[in-house]
Coordinates of C-alpha atoms in Angstrom, one line a residue:
Chain A
X257 CA 0.0 0.0 0.0
X258 CA 2.8 2.4 0.9
X259 CA 4.6 3.5 -2.2
X260 CA 7.3 6.1 -2.5
X261 CA 4.9 8.6 -3.9
X262 CA 2.3 8.0 -1.1
X263 CA 0.9 11.4 -0.3
X264 CA -0.1 10.3 3.1
X265 CA 2.1 10.8 6.2
X266 CA 3.4 7.8 8.0
X267 CA 1.0 7.4 10.9
X268 CA 2.3 7.6 14.5
X269 CA 2.2 3.9 14.9
X270 CA 3.5 0.7 13.4
X271 CA 1.0 -1.8 12.3
X272 CA 1.2 -5.5 12.9
X273 CA -1.3 -7.4 10.9
X274 CA -2.2 -11.0 10.2
X275 CA -4.8 -12.3 7.8
X276 CA -5.5 -15.5 9.6
X277 CA -6.5 -15.1 12.4
X278 CA -7.7 -11.6 11.2
X279 CA -6.0 -9.5 13.9
X280 CA -4.2 -6.2 13.8
X281 CA -2.2 -4.3 16.4
X282 CA -0.8 -0.8 16.7
X283 CA 2.5 0.0 18.3
X284 CA 3.1 3.7 19.0
X285 CA 6.2 4.9 17.2
X286 CA 7.3 7.4 19.9
X287 CA 6.5 5.1 22.7
X288 CA 8.8 2.5 21.1
X289 CA 11.8 4.8 21.5
X290 CA 10.9 6.7 24.6
X291 CA 9.7 3.9 26.9
X292 CA 13.0 1.8 26.6
X293 CA 14.9 5.0 27.2
X294 CA 12.8 5.7 30.4
X295 CA 13.3 2.1 31.5
X296 CA 17.1 2.5 31.2
X297 CA 17.0 5.8 33.0
X298 CA 14.9 4.3 35.8
X299 CA 17.2 1.3 36.2
X300 CA 20.1 3.7 36.5
X301 CA 18.3 5.9 39.0
X302 CA 17.5 2.8 41.0
X303 CA 21.0 1.7 41.1
X304 CA 22.5 5.1 41.9
X305 CA 19.9 5.7 44.6
X306 CA 20.5 2.4 46.2
X307 CA 24.2 3.1 46.3
X308 CA 23.8 6.4 48.1
X309 CA 23.0 6.7 51.8
X310 CA 24.5 6.9 55.2
X311 CA 27.5 5.2 53.6
X312 CA 28.0 4.8 49.9
X313 CA 28.1 1.3 48.3
X314 CA 29.8 0.9 45.0
X315 CA 27.2 0.4 42.2
X316 CA 28.6 -2.9 41.1
X317 CA 28.2 -4.2 44.7
X318 CA 24.6 -2.8 44.8
X319 CA 23.8 -5.0 41.8
X320 CA 25.6 -8.0 43.3
X321 CA 23.8 -7.6 46.6
X322 CA 20.4 -7.0 45.0
X323 CA 20.6 -10.3 43.2
X324 CA 22.1 -12.1 46.2
X325 CA 25.8 -12.4 45.3
X326 CA 28.6 -11.9 47.8
X327 CA 30.2 -8.5 47.8
X328 CA 32.8 -9.1 50.4
X329 CA 31.1 -6.9 52.9
X330 CA 28.3 -8.8 54.9
X331 CA 26.6 -5.5 55.6
X332 CA 25.9 -4.8 52.0
X333 CA 23.2 -7.4 51.6
X334 CA 21.4 -6.1 54.7
X335 CA 21.6 -2.4 53.8
X336 CA 20.7 -3.0 50.1
X337 CA 18.0 -5.6 50.5
X338 CA 16.4 -4.9 53.8
X339 CA 16.9 -1.1 54.2
X340 CA 17.3 0.7 50.9
X341 CA 15.6 -1.4 48.2
X342 CA 12.2 -1.7 49.9
X343 CA 11.8 2.1 50.3
X344 CA 13.1 2.9 46.9
X345 CA 10.9 0.3 45.2
X346 CA 8.0 1.7 47.2
X347 CA 8.8 5.1 45.9
X348 CA 9.1 3.7 42.4
X349 CA 5.7 1.9 42.6
X350 CA 3.9 4.9 44.1
X351 CA 5.3 7.0 41.3
X352 CA 3.9 4.7 38.7
X353 CA 0.5 4.4 40.4
X354 CA 0.3 8.2 40.8
X355 CA 1.5 8.8 37.2
X356 CA -1.2 6.5 35.8
X357 CA -3.8 7.8 38.2
X358 CA -3.2 11.3 37.1
X359 CA -3.1 10.3 33.4
X360 CA -6.5 8.7 33.7
X361 CA -8.0 11.7 35.5
X362 CA -6.5 14.2 33.1
X363 CA -8.0 12.1 30.3
X364 CA -11.3 11.6 31.7
X365 CA -11.8 15.3 32.7
X366 CA -10.1 16.5 29.5
X367 CA -8.2 18.9 31.7
X368 CA -4.5 18.7 32.0
X369 CA -4.4 20.6 35.3
X370 CA -6.4 17.8 37.0
X371 CA -4.7 15.4 39.4
X372 CA -5.7 12.5 41.7
X373 CA -6.5 14.9 44.5
X374 CA -9.6 15.9 42.5
X375 CA -11.1 12.5 43.4
X376 CA -10.9 13.4 47.1
X377 CA -8.7 10.4 47.8
X378 CA -6.1 12.5 49.7
X379 CA -8.7 14.6 51.6
X380 CA -10.7 11.5 52.5
X381 CA -7.7 9.6 53.6
X382 CA -6.3 12.5 55.6
X383 CA -9.5 13.2 57.4
X384 CA -9.9 9.6 58.6
X385 CA -6.2 9.2 59.5
X386 CA -5.8 12.5 61.3
X387 CA -9.2 12.3 62.8
X388 CA -8.4 8.9 64.2
X389 CA -5.1 10.1 65.7
X390 CA -7.0 13.0 67.3
X391 CA -10.2 11.4 68.5
X392 CA -8.9 8.1 69.8
X393 CA -7.0 8.1 73.1
X394 CA -4.5 5.3 72.3
X395 CA -4.3 5.1 68.4
X396 CA -3.2 1.9 66.9
X397 CA -0.8 3.0 64.1
X398 CA -1.1 -0.3 62.2
X399 CA -4.7 0.7 61.5
X400 CA -3.6 3.9 59.7
X401 CA -3.1 2.3 56.2
X402 CA -6.5 0.8 56.3
X403 CA -8.1 4.0 57.5
X404 CA -6.4 5.8 54.6
X405 CA -7.6 3.3 52.1
X406 CA -11.2 3.4 53.4
X407 CA -11.2 7.3 53.6
X408 CA -9.7 7.6 50.1
X409 CA -12.0 5.3 48.3
X410 CA -15.0 6.5 50.4
X411 CA -14.3 10.2 49.4
X412 CA -13.9 9.2 45.7
X413 CA -17.2 7.3 45.8
X414 CA -18.9 10.3 47.4
X415 CA -17.5 12.6 44.8
X416 CA -18.5 10.3 41.9
X417 CA -22.0 9.8 43.4
X418 CA -22.6 13.6 43.6
X419 CA -21.2 14.1 40.1
X420 CA -23.5 11.4 38.6
X421 CA -26.6 13.3 39.4
X422 CA -27.6 14.7 36.0
X423 CA -24.8 13.0 34.1
X424 CA -21.2 12.9 35.4
X425 CA -19.8 15.9 33.5
X426 CA -16.1 16.5 33.8
X427 CA -16.7 20.1 34.9
X428 CA -18.9 19.0 37.8
X429 CA -16.3 16.4 38.8
X430 CA -13.6 19.1 38.9
X431 CA -15.7 21.5 40.9
X432 CA -16.9 18.9 43.4
X433 CA -13.3 17.6 43.7
X434 CA -11.9 21.0 44.5
X435 CA -14.7 21.7 46.9
X436 CA -14.4 18.5 48.8
X437 CA -10.6 18.8 48.9
X438 CA -10.8 22.1 50.7
X439 CA -13.4 20.8 53.0
X440 CA -11.1 17.9 53.8
X441 CA -8.2 20.4 54.4
X442 CA -10.3 22.4 56.8
X443 CA -11.2 19.3 58.8
X444 CA -7.6 18.1 58.9
X445 CA -6.4 21.5 60.1
X446 CA -9.0 21.5 62.8
X447 CA -8.0 18.0 64.0
X448 CA -4.3 19.0 64.0
X449 CA -4.9 22.0 66.2
X450 CA -6.3 19.6 68.8
X451 CA -3.4 17.1 68.6
X452 CA -0.5 16.8 71.0
X453 CA 2.8 18.0 69.6
X454 CA 4.2 14.6 69.0
X455 CA 1.0 13.2 67.4
X456 CA 0.7 16.5 65.4
X457 CA 4.2 15.9 64.0
X458 CA 3.4 12.3 63.1
X459 CA 0.3 13.5 61.4
X460 CA 2.2 16.2 59.5
X461 CA 4.8 13.7 58.3
X462 CA 2.1 11.3 57.1
X463 CA 0.2 14.1 55.4
X464 CA 3.3 15.2 53.6
X465 CA 4.0 11.7 52.4
X466 CA 6.9 9.6 53.5
X467 CA 8.4 6.3 52.4
X468 CA 10.6 6.1 55.6
X469 CA 10.5 2.6 57.1
X470 CA 8.9 1.0 54.0
X471 CA 9.1 -2.8 54.1
X472 CA 8.8 -5.6 51.6
X473 CA 5.2 -6.1 52.7
X474 CA 4.5 -2.5 51.3
X475 CA 6.3 -3.4 48.1
X476 CA 4.2 -6.5 47.6
X477 CA 0.9 -4.6 48.5
X478 CA 1.7 -1.9 45.9
X479 CA 2.9 -4.4 43.3
X480 CA -0.3 -6.4 43.5
X481 CA -2.6 -3.4 43.2
X482 CA -0.6 -1.5 40.6
X483 CA -0.1 -4.8 38.7
X484 CA -3.9 -5.2 38.5
X485 CA -5.0 -1.6 38.0
X486 CA -2.4 -0.2 35.6
X487 CA -2.8 -2.9 33.0
X488 CA -6.6 -2.7 33.4
X489 CA -6.5 1.1 32.7
X490 CA -4.2 0.5 29.8
X491 CA -6.8 -1.8 28.2
X492 CA -9.2 1.2 28.1
X493 CA -6.8 3.4 26.3
X494 CA -8.8 3.5 23.1
X495 CA -11.9 4.6 25.0
X496 CA -9.9 7.3 26.7
X497 CA -8.7 8.5 23.4
X498 CA -12.3 8.7 22.2
X499 CA -13.4 10.5 25.3
X500 CA -10.7 13.1 24.8
X501 CA -12.8 14.3 21.8
X502 CA -15.6 15.3 24.1
X503 CA -18.5 13.2 25.5
X504 CA -20.8 13.8 22.5
X505 CA -18.2 12.8 20.0
X506 CA -17.2 9.8 22.1
X507 CA -20.9 8.6 22.2
X508 CA -21.1 9.2 18.5
X509 CA -18.1 6.9 18.0
X510 CA -19.8 4.2 20.0
X511 CA -18.2 4.6 23.5
X512 CA -20.4 3.9 26.4
X513 CA -19.1 6.9 28.2
X514 CA -20.8 6.6 31.6
X515 CA -19.7 3.1 32.5
X516 CA -16.3 3.6 31.2
X517 CA -15.9 6.8 33.0
X518 CA -17.0 5.2 36.2
X519 CA -14.6 2.2 35.8
X520 CA -11.7 4.5 34.8
X521 CA -12.2 6.8 37.8
X522 CA -12.5 3.8 40.0
X523 CA -9.1 2.6 38.8
X524 CA -7.6 6.0 39.2
X525 CA -9.0 6.3 42.8
X526 CA -7.8 2.8 43.6
X527 CA -4.3 3.6 42.4
X528 CA -4.2 6.9 44.4
X529 CA -5.7 5.3 47.5
X530 CA -3.2 2.6 47.6
X531 CA -0.3 5.1 47.4
X532 CA -1.8 7.0 50.3
X533 CA -2.1 3.8 52.2
X534 CA 1.6 3.0 51.7
X535 CA 3.1 6.4 52.1
X536 CA 0.6 9.2 53.0
X537 CA -0.4 12.0 50.6
X538 CA 2.3 12.8 48.1
X539 CA 1.4 15.8 46.0
X540 CA 2.3 16.8 42.4
X541 CA 3.5 13.6 41.0
X542 CA 0.0 12.7 39.6
X543 CA -0.1 16.1 38.0
X544 CA 3.4 16.4 36.7
X545 CA 4.2 12.8 35.5
X546 CA 1.4 12.7 32.9
X547 CA 2.4 16.1 31.6
X548 CA 6.0 15.1 31.1
X549 CA 4.8 11.9 29.5
X550 CA 2.5 13.9 27.1
X551 CA 5.5 16.0 26.1
X552 CA 7.5 12.8 25.4
X553 CA 5.0 10.6 23.6
X554 CA 2.0 12.7 22.7
X555 CA -1.7 12.4 23.6
X556 CA -2.5 8.8 22.6
X557 CA -3.2 6.9 25.9
X558 CA -1.7 3.7 24.6
X559 CA 1.6 5.4 25.0
X560 CA 0.8 8.0 27.5
X561 CA -0.2 5.8 30.3
X562 CA 2.9 3.6 30.4
X563 CA 5.1 6.7 29.8
X564 CA 3.3 8.4 32.8
X565 CA 4.0 5.3 35.0
X566 CA 7.7 5.5 34.1
X567 CA 8.1 9.2 34.5
X568 CA 6.2 9.1 37.8
X569 CA 8.5 6.4 39.0
X570 CA 11.6 8.2 37.8
X571 CA 10.4 11.4 39.6
X572 CA 9.8 9.6 42.9
X573 CA 13.0 7.7 42.8
X574 CA 14.9 10.9 42.3
X575 CA 12.8 12.7 44.9
X576 CA 13.5 9.9 47.4
X577 CA 17.2 10.1 46.7
X578 CA 17.0 13.9 47.3
X579 CA 15.0 13.4 50.5
X580 CA 17.6 11.1 51.9
X581 CA 20.8 13.0 50.9
X582 CA 20.1 16.8 50.6
X583 CA 20.4 17.5 54.3
X584 CA 21.8 14.2 55.5
X585 CA 22.0 12.7 58.0
X586 CA 18.5 14.3 58.6
X587 CA 15.9 13.0 56.2
X588 CA 13.2 15.0 54.5
X589 CA 9.8 13.5 53.9
X590 CA 9.5 12.5 50.2
X591 CA 6.4 14.7 49.9
X592 CA 8.6 17.7 50.6
X593 CA 11.1 17.0 47.8
X594 CA 8.4 16.1 45.3
X595 CA 6.6 19.4 46.1
X596 CA 10.0 21.2 45.7
X597 CA 10.3 19.8 42.3
X598 CA 6.6 19.8 41.5
X599 CA 5.5 23.3 42.6
X600 CA 7.8 25.3 40.4
X601 CA 6.9 23.0 37.5
X602 CA 3.3 23.6 38.1
X603 CA 3.9 27.3 38.1
X604 CA 5.8 27.2 34.9
X605 CA 2.9 25.2 33.4
X606 CA 0.4 27.8 34.3
X607 CA 2.7 30.6 33.0
X608 CA 3.1 28.8 29.7
X609 CA -0.7 28.2 29.3
X610 CA -1.3 31.8 30.1
X611 CA 0.8 32.9 27.1
Chain B
X91 CA -30.9 2.9 3.4
X92 CA -32.5 3.8 6.7
X93 CA -34.5 6.7 7.8
X94 CA -34.9 8.0 11.3
X95 CA -38.3 8.4 12.9
X96 CA -39.1 10.3 16.0
X97 CA -42.3 9.1 17.6
X98 CA -44.0 11.3 20.2
X99 CA -40.5 12.2 21.4
X100 CA -40.2 14.2 24.6
X101 CA -36.8 15.5 25.6
X102 CA -35.9 17.3 28.8
X103 CA -32.9 18.9 30.4
X104 CA -32.9 18.4 34.2
X105 CA -36.6 17.8 34.3
X106 CA -37.5 20.8 32.1
X107 CA -39.0 19.6 28.9
X108 CA -37.7 21.3 25.8
X109 CA -39.5 19.1 23.3
X110 CA -42.8 17.5 23.9
X111 CA -44.6 14.8 21.9
X112 CA -42.8 15.6 18.7
X113 CA -43.1 13.3 15.7
X114 CA -41.1 13.5 12.5
X115 CA -39.6 11.3 9.9
X116 CA -36.2 11.9 8.4
X117 CA -36.2 10.5 4.9
X118 CA -33.2 8.5 3.7
X119 CA -30.9 10.0 1.2
X120 CA -32.0 13.6 1.9
X121 CA -30.5 16.7 3.5
X122 CA -32.8 17.9 6.2
X123 CA -32.1 21.3 7.8
X124 CA -33.4 22.0 11.3
X125 CA -33.9 25.7 11.8
X126 CA -35.7 27.9 14.4
X127 CA -35.0 30.8 16.8
X128 CA -32.5 30.4 19.6
X129 CA -33.8 28.1 22.3
X130 CA -36.4 26.5 20.1
X131 CA -35.0 23.1 20.7
X132 CA -33.4 22.3 17.3
X133 CA -30.1 21.2 18.8
X134 CA -32.0 19.3 21.5
X135 CA -33.9 17.4 18.8
X136 CA -30.7 16.6 17.0
X137 CA -29.2 15.3 20.3
X138 CA -32.3 13.2 20.8
X139 CA -32.0 11.7 17.3
X140 CA -28.3 11.1 18.0
X141 CA -29.0 9.3 21.3
X142 CA -27.1 11.9 23.2
X143 CA -30.2 12.6 25.2
X144 CA -32.4 9.9 26.6
X145 CA -36.0 10.6 25.8
X146 CA -38.3 11.4 28.6
X147 CA -41.1 9.9 26.5
X148 CA -41.5 8.4 23.0
X149 CA -38.9 6.8 21.0
X150 CA -36.4 7.4 18.1
X151 CA -36.5 4.6 15.5
X152 CA -33.7 3.7 13.1
X153 CA -34.8 1.2 10.5
X154 CA -37.6 0.3 12.9
X155 CA -35.5 -0.3 16.0
X156 CA -35.5 2.0 19.0
X157 CA -32.0 3.6 19.0
X158 CA -31.8 3.6 22.8
X159 CA -32.1 -0.1 22.8
X160 CA -29.4 -0.7 20.2
X161 CA -25.8 -1.2 21.4
X162 CA -24.2 2.1 21.0
X163 CA -21.2 0.6 19.1
X164 CA -23.5 -1.0 16.6
X165 CA -25.4 2.3 16.1
X166 CA -22.1 4.1 15.6
X167 CA -21.6 2.1 12.5
X168 CA -24.8 3.4 11.1
X169 CA -25.0 7.0 12.4
X170 CA -22.3 9.5 12.8
X171 CA -22.5 12.7 14.8
X172 CA -20.6 16.0 14.6
X173 CA -21.3 17.8 17.9
X174 CA -21.3 21.6 18.1
X175 CA -18.1 22.0 20.1
X176 CA -15.9 18.9 19.9
X177 CA -12.4 19.1 21.4
X178 CA -9.1 17.6 20.4
X179 CA -6.1 17.0 22.5
X180 CA -3.2 19.3 21.8
X181 CA -0.9 18.1 19.1
X182 CA -3.3 15.5 17.6
X183 CA -2.8 15.4 13.8
X184 CA -5.5 15.3 11.2
X185 CA -4.6 11.8 10.3
X186 CA -4.8 10.7 13.9
X187 CA -8.1 12.4 14.4
X188 CA -9.7 11.0 11.3
X189 CA -8.3 7.5 12.2
X190 CA -10.3 7.7 15.4
X191 CA -13.5 7.6 13.3
X192 CA -12.8 3.9 12.9
X193 CA -13.4 3.3 16.5
X194 CA -16.8 1.4 16.2
X195 CA -15.1 -1.0 13.7
X196 CA -12.1 -1.7 16.0
X197 CA -11.5 -3.8 19.0
X198 CA -8.6 -4.9 21.2
X199 CA -7.6 -7.4 18.6
X200 CA -8.6 -5.3 15.6
X201 CA -6.6 -2.2 16.2
X202 CA -5.8 -1.1 12.6
X203 CA -7.1 -3.3 9.8
X204 CA -6.4 -2.7 6.1
X205 CA -10.0 -1.4 5.8
X206 CA -9.4 1.1 8.6
X207 CA -6.5 2.4 6.7
X208 CA -8.4 2.6 3.4
X209 CA -11.4 4.3 4.9
X210 CA -9.3 6.8 6.8
X211 CA -7.4 7.7 3.5
X212 CA -10.6 8.0 1.7
X213 CA -12.1 10.3 4.2
X214 CA -9.0 12.5 4.1
X215 CA -9.1 12.6 0.3
X216 CA -12.8 13.3 0.1
X217 CA -12.4 16.3 2.4
X218 CA -9.3 17.6 0.5
X219 CA -7.1 17.4 3.5
X220 CA -4.2 15.4 2.1
X221 CA -1.8 18.3 2.4
X222 CA -2.7 18.8 6.0
X223 CA -2.8 15.1 7.0
X224 CA 0.3 15.4 9.1
X225 CA -0.5 18.8 10.7
X226 CA -1.7 19.1 14.3
X227 CA -5.3 20.1 14.3
X228 CA -4.7 23.2 16.3
X229 CA -2.6 24.8 13.5
X230 CA -5.4 24.6 11.0
X231 CA -7.9 27.3 10.1
X232 CA -11.5 27.0 11.4
X233 CA -12.8 25.7 8.1
X234 CA -10.0 23.1 7.7
X235 CA -10.6 21.9 11.2
X236 CA -14.3 21.5 10.6
X237 CA -13.5 19.5 7.5
X238 CA -11.2 17.3 9.6
X239 CA -14.0 16.6 12.0
X240 CA -16.4 15.8 9.1
X241 CA -13.6 13.5 7.8
X242 CA -13.6 11.7 11.1
X243 CA -17.4 11.0 10.7
X244 CA -16.7 9.9 7.1
X245 CA -14.1 7.4 8.2
X246 CA -16.8 6.1 10.6
X247 CA -18.5 4.9 7.3
X248 CA -22.0 5.5 8.3
X249 CA -25.1 6.1 6.0
X250 CA -26.5 8.8 8.3
X251 CA -24.7 11.9 9.6
X252 CA -26.1 14.4 12.1
X253 CA -24.4 17.8 12.3
X254 CA -25.0 20.4 15.0
X255 CA -24.4 23.9 13.6
X256 CA -21.4 22.8 11.4
X257 CA -20.9 26.4 10.0
X258 CA -21.2 28.5 13.2
X259 CA -18.1 30.6 13.9
X260 CA -16.8 30.2 10.4
X261 CA -16.5 33.1 7.9
X262 CA -18.6 32.9 4.7
X263 CA -15.9 31.3 2.6
X264 CA -15.3 28.5 5.1
X265 CA -19.1 28.2 5.7
X266 CA -19.6 27.6 2.0
X267 CA -16.7 25.2 1.9
X268 CA -18.2 23.1 4.6
X269 CA -21.8 23.2 3.1
X270 CA -20.5 22.2 -0.4
X271 CA -18.7 19.2 1.2
X272 CA -21.9 18.2 2.9
X273 CA -23.8 18.6 -0.3
X274 CA -21.3 16.4 -2.1
X275 CA -21.5 13.7 0.4
X276 CA -25.2 13.6 0.0
X277 CA -25.0 13.5 -3.8
X278 CA -22.1 11.1 -4.2
X279 CA -22.7 8.8 -1.3
X280 CA -26.4 9.2 -0.8
X281 CA -25.8 10.0 2.8
X282 CA -28.8 10.9 4.9
X283 CA -27.8 14.2 6.5
X284 CA -29.6 16.1 9.2
X285 CA -28.1 19.5 10.2
X286 CA -29.0 22.2 12.6
X287 CA -28.4 25.6 10.9
X288 CA -28.7 29.2 12.1
X289 CA -28.6 30.7 8.6
X290 CA -32.0 30.3 6.9
X291 CA -30.7 31.0 3.4
X292 CA -28.1 28.3 3.9
X293 CA -30.8 26.0 5.0
X294 CA -33.0 26.8 2.1
X295 CA -30.2 26.5 -0.4
X296 CA -28.7 23.1 0.8
X297 CA -31.6 21.4 2.4
X298 CA -34.0 19.4 0.4
X299 CA -36.3 19.8 3.3
X300 CA -36.6 22.4 6.2
X301 CA -38.1 21.6 9.5
X302 CA -38.9 24.8 11.5
X303 CA -39.1 24.5 15.3
X304 CA -40.5 27.0 17.8
X305 CA -40.8 26.3 21.5
X306 CA -40.1 22.6 21.0
X307 CA -42.8 22.1 18.4
X308 CA -42.7 21.8 14.6
X309 CA -44.1 25.0 13.0
X310 CA -43.4 24.1 9.4
X311 CA -42.0 21.2 7.6
X312 CA -41.4 20.7 3.9
X313 CA -39.5 21.9 0.8
X314 CA -37.8 25.3 1.2
X315 CA -40.3 27.1 -1.0
X316 CA -43.2 25.8 1.0
X317 CA -41.6 26.6 4.4
X318 CA -39.8 29.9 3.9
X319 CA -42.7 32.3 3.7
X320 CA -43.2 35.8 5.0
X321 CA -45.9 34.4 7.3
X322 CA -43.6 31.8 8.8
X323 CA -40.8 34.4 9.2
X324 CA -43.2 36.7 11.0
X325 CA -44.8 34.0 13.2
X326 CA -41.7 32.1 14.1
X327 CA -38.8 34.6 14.0
X328 CA -40.8 37.8 14.6
X329 CA -39.2 39.5 11.7
X330 CA -40.7 41.3 8.8
X331 CA -39.1 40.0 5.7
X332 CA -39.4 39.4 2.0
X333 CA -38.7 36.0 0.3
X334 CA -37.3 36.3 -3.1
X335 CA -35.8 33.6 -5.5
X336 CA -32.0 33.4 -5.6
X337 CA -31.1 34.7 -9.1
X338 CA -28.7 31.9 -9.7
X339 CA -30.1 28.8 -8.0
X340 CA -33.7 29.7 -7.7
X341 CA -34.0 28.7 -4.0
X342 CA -35.8 31.1 -1.7
X343 CA -33.8 33.8 0.0
X344 CA -35.0 35.7 3.0
X345 CA -34.4 39.4 3.2
X346 CA -35.1 40.4 6.8
X347 CA -36.1 44.1 7.3
X348 CA -37.0 44.7 10.9
X349 CA -38.2 42.9 14.0
X350 CA -41.8 42.7 14.8
X351 CA -43.6 43.6 18.0
X352 CA -43.2 41.3 20.9
X353 CA -39.7 40.4 19.9
X354 CA -36.7 40.7 22.2
X355 CA -34.5 43.4 21.1
X356 CA -36.4 46.6 21.7
X357 CA -39.7 48.4 22.0
X358 CA -38.6 50.9 19.4
X359 CA -38.8 48.2 16.7
X360 CA -42.4 47.7 17.5
X361 CA -43.0 51.4 17.6
X362 CA -41.3 51.8 14.2
X363 CA -43.4 49.0 12.8
X364 CA -46.6 50.7 14.0
X365 CA -45.5 54.1 12.6
X366 CA -45.1 52.4 9.2

């Protein structure tokens, strides 16, 4: 079909077709170069980050220790495998989950300034966790992740339920999300004013987001959820692409907009909620990662979602490294370093849009 | 070829009925123009025909089947829609946009068949967009962009096309370009086309049939010469106007002179009318 004089441009994808069985697949051209590059960058960041810390371990030894080989220093295995890797992998998985969550929300709302916070996940989780710390005399901290999960998903359900009345239009979702987020923030502030200093500090660290003390159990939890929800969302890329054209156009193309929007938002809320459960509320990654991904691979969600997962991972691994090393031996909460990177980017974004 | 039939259709926004008990048949292979004053329900009716609004009462039948009972994907292979204000993500090229028209023919294991490619190319060719195929949509003129959206509905390969004010916000050159394209699709592909138009003269020139709505009810329905009368213009649009034949095509042209009493703009208009 393609001849040298073909007046049509090469599409942004490579087609794989077979006659029997009659199947065809598209592979995004830009994604095919960018995603391997991001994977390499992520692997490098992972190794560098693991080698840095209270004392540095040569990178070669990091890799040896990670796969269980002897390095000549018995401490290496302990430090790499028990202390550093779990928290770095938690950061990586949280970044991926938030990146995809943000990518979905920006797609569904057709607003590239939307982020997972719009679903009320952070507000809901925060209110329950801080409320629990405030109102219960002897709080059981092992309950906090589950309270976060319940609060996050509960708030998302409330927002979606309120949005649905009269059709879940993206604008209503955004307005309700912003409204509920500030309501949550007010409640959280109120609770904190009533907390003892020690508990208030713990609440603050949780609210800022921290991967300190993450364990392999956290890694497994995130891996299971992200492993389910991210591929599930990616299977709906074509519907997301159609929804980007507006609800009416999407219906015209044959997309069942309401059910798909509900399922996609549920996936986004689940991804965000599980990150809050593991590390508290980490801001900006869900906003910034899909943006960077869009710059790199364009607007098609088949490429955008995996790229957002990887840019989110990369951002959080770097933010975690910064959190551990910038003012070592004291450690910053990872939410502080992501905000330090994310906030200026957000401002730049608004500035560019304004022009 | 199928026609669309609205049967005692009632359509409402948030409980307020806009159209009540309306019945009309859209004949296959014709261009039907829906016209009427602002807020008359013409866009609402189009949305009802396009299954974008669920009827409060009555049904819309396509080939005898209620469209709200048909799987939306199946319907999308028979009926294409161009909404009033579709949006496209930044950076999406014309080719990529038009390719999305193939959505109802695709699936997880049929992402880009040979037919998808052929239909996409045909649609771009038919809308004269080959030189722009690789351009991001946001770099095109309004008329070219509208043609790209029409190309998307063409790639969808349907026999019916519903368009909501396809010429609004375009200058006259681009308006004509879009209307000529629509006329050509009807002539060459026998597509059934229903469009909402603001411009009565455009409706009379390109529509085989005009349906005039006011307050959610059909006030006139028929060939342009039967519909576009001084009386209709006075009763529906509250304007005093003449209707003359277009010197070239012979279709009726409306020449509006002034608003009539009871109309929105001013009481002066009514006073002037009385003085006359």
